[in-house]
PDB file of C-alpha atoms in Angstrom:
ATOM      1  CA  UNK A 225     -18.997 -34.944 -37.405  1.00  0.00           C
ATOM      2  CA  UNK A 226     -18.571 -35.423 -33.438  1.00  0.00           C
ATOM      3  CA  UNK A 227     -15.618 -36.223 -31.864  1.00  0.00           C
ATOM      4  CA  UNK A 228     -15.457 -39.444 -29.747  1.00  0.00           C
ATOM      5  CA  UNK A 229     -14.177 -38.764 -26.079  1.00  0.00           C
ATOM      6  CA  UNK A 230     -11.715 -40.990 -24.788  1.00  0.00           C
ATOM      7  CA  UNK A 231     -11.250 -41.338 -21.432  1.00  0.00           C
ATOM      8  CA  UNK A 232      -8.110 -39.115 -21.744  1.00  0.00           C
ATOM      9  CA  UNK A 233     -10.754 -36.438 -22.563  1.00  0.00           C
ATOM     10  CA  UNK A 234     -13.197 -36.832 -20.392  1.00  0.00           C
ATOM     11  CA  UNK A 235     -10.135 -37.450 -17.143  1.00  0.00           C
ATOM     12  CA  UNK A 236      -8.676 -33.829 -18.793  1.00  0.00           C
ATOM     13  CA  UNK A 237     -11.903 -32.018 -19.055  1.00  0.00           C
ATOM     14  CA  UNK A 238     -13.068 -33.530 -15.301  1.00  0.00           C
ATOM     15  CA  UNK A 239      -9.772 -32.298 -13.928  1.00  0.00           C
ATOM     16  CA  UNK A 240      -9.931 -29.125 -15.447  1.00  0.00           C
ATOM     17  CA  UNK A 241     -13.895 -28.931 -14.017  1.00  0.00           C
ATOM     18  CA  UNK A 242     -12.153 -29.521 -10.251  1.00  0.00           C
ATOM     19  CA  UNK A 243      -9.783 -27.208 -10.627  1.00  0.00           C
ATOM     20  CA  UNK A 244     -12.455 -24.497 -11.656  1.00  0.00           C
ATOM     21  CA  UNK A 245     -14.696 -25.161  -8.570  1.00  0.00           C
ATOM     22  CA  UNK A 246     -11.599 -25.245  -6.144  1.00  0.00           C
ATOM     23  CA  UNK A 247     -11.105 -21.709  -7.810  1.00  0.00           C
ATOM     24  CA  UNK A 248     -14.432 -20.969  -6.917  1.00  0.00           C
ATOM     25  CA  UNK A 249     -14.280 -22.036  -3.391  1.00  0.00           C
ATOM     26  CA  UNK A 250     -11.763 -19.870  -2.587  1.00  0.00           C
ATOM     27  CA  UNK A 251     -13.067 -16.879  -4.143  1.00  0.00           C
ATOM     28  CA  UNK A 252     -16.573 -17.756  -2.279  1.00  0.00           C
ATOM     29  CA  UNK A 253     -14.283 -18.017   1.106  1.00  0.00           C
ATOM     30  CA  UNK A 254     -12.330 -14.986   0.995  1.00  0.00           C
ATOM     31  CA  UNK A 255     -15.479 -13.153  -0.435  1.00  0.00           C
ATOM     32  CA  UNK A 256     -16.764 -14.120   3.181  1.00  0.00           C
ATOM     33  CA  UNK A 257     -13.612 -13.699   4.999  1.00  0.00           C
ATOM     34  CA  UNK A 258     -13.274  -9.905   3.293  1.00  0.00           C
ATOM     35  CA  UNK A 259      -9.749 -11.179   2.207  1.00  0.00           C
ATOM     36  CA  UNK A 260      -9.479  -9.992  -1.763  1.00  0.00           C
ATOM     37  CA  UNK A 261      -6.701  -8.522  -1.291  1.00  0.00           C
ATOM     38  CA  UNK A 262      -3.408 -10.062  -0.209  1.00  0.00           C
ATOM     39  CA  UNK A 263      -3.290  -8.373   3.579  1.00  0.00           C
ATOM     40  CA  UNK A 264       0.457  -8.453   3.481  1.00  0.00           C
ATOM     41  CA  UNK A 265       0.740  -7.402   0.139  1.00  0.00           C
ATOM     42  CA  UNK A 266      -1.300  -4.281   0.998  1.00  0.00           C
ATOM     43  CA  UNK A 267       0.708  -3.691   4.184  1.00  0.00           C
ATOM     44  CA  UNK A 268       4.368  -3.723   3.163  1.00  0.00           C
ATOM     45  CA  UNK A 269       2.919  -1.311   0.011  1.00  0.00           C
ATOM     46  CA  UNK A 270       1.127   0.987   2.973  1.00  0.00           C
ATOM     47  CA  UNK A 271       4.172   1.189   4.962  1.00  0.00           C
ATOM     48  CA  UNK A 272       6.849   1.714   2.133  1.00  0.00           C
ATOM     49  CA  UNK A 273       4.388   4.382   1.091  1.00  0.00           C
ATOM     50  CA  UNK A 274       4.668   6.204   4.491  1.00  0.00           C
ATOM     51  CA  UNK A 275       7.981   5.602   4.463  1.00  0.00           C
ATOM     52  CA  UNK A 276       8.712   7.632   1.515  1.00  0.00           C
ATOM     53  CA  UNK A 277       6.245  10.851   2.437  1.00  0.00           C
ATOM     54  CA  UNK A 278       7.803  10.662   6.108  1.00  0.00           C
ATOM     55  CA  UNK A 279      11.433  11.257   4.260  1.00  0.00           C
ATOM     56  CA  UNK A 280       9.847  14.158   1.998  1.00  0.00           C
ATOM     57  CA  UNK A 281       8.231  15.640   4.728  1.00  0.00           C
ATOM     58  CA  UNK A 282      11.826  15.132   6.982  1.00  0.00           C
ATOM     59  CA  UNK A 283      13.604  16.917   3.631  1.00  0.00           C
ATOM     60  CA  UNK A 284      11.284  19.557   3.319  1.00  0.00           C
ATOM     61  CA  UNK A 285      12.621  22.214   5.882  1.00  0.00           C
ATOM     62  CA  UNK A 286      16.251  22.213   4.154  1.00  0.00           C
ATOM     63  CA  UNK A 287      14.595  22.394   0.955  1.00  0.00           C
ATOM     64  CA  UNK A 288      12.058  25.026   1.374  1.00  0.00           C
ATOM     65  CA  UNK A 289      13.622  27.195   4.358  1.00  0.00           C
ATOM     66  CA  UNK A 290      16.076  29.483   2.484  1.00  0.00           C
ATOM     67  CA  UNK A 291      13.465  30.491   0.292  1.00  0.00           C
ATOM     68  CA  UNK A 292      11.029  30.773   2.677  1.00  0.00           C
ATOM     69  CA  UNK A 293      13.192  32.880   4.929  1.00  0.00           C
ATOM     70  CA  UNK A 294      14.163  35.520   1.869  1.00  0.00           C
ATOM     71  CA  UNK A 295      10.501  35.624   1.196  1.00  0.00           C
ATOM     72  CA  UNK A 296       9.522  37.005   4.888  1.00  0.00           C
ATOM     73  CA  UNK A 297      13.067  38.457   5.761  1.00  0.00           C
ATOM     74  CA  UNK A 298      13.937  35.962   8.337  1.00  0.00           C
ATOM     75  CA  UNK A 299      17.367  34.175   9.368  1.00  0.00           C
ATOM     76  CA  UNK A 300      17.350  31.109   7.007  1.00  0.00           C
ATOM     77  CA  UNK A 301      18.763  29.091  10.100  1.00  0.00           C
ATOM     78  CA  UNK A 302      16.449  30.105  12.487  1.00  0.00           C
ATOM     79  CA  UNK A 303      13.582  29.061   9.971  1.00  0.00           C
ATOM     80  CA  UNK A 304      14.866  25.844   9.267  1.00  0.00           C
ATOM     81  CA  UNK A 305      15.071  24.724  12.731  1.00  0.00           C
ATOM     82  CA  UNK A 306      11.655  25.511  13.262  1.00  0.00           C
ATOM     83  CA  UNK A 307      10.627  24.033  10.378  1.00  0.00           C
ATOM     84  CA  UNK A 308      12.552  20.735  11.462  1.00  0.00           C
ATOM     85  CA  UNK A 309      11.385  21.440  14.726  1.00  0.00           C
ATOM     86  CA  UNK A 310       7.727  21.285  13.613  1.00  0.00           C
ATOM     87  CA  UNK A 311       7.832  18.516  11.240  1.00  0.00           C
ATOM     88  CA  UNK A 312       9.773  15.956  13.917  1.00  0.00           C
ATOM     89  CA  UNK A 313       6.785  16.841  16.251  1.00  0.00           C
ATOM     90  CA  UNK A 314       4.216  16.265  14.024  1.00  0.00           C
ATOM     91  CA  UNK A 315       5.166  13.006  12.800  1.00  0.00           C
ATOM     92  CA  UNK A 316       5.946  11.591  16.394  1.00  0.00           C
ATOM     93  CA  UNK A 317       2.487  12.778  17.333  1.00  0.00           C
ATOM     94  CA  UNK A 318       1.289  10.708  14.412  1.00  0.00           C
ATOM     95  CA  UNK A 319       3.275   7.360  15.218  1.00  0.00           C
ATOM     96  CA  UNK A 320       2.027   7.605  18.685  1.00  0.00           C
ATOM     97  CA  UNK A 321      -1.398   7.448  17.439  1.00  0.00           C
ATOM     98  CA  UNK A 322      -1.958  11.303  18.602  1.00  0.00           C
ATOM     99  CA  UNK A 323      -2.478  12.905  15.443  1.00  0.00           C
ATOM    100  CA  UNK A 324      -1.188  16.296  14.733  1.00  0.00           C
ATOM    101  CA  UNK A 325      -1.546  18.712  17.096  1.00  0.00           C
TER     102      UNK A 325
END
């Protein structure tokens, strides 16, 4: 028992047919292009993520310092600023491209 197509079918089924190779095409073109992935999607995710281990890294001195400085018997103040010190020097050298020193 087939089914007659009617030209409602067969306009549906072409449409859907166009729309798979347009699919296609682009997937063939940013296969080619090495553009998977959404470049600005990936971007505002990398720099959010640096973002938020810059600002624990920034937090880190006043968190760790006093514990730090009872461990080694050193002036919690003292530590701290070098700490602060340390960590605002190594993240300019890595925003100016430097690296770490």
């Amino acid at each position: 028992m087939a089914i007659e197509p009617t030209p409602d079918t067969l306009l549906r089924l072409q449409t859907e047919i166009n729309v798979v190779k347009a699919q296609h095409t682009d997937l063939e073109t940013k296969v080619r292009q090495r553009r998977l992935v959404d470049a600005a999607k990936l971007e505002a995710s990398t720099i959010a993520r640096a973002h938020r281990i810059r600002d624990q890294l920034i937090t880190a001195p006043a968190r760790h310092a006093a514990l730090l400085a009872a461990r080694h018997d050193l002036e919690p103040a003292v530590l701290n600023a070098a700490l602060v010190r340390f960590v605002r020097e190594t993240l300019s050298a890595i925003s100016s491209g430097r690296g770490p020193a």
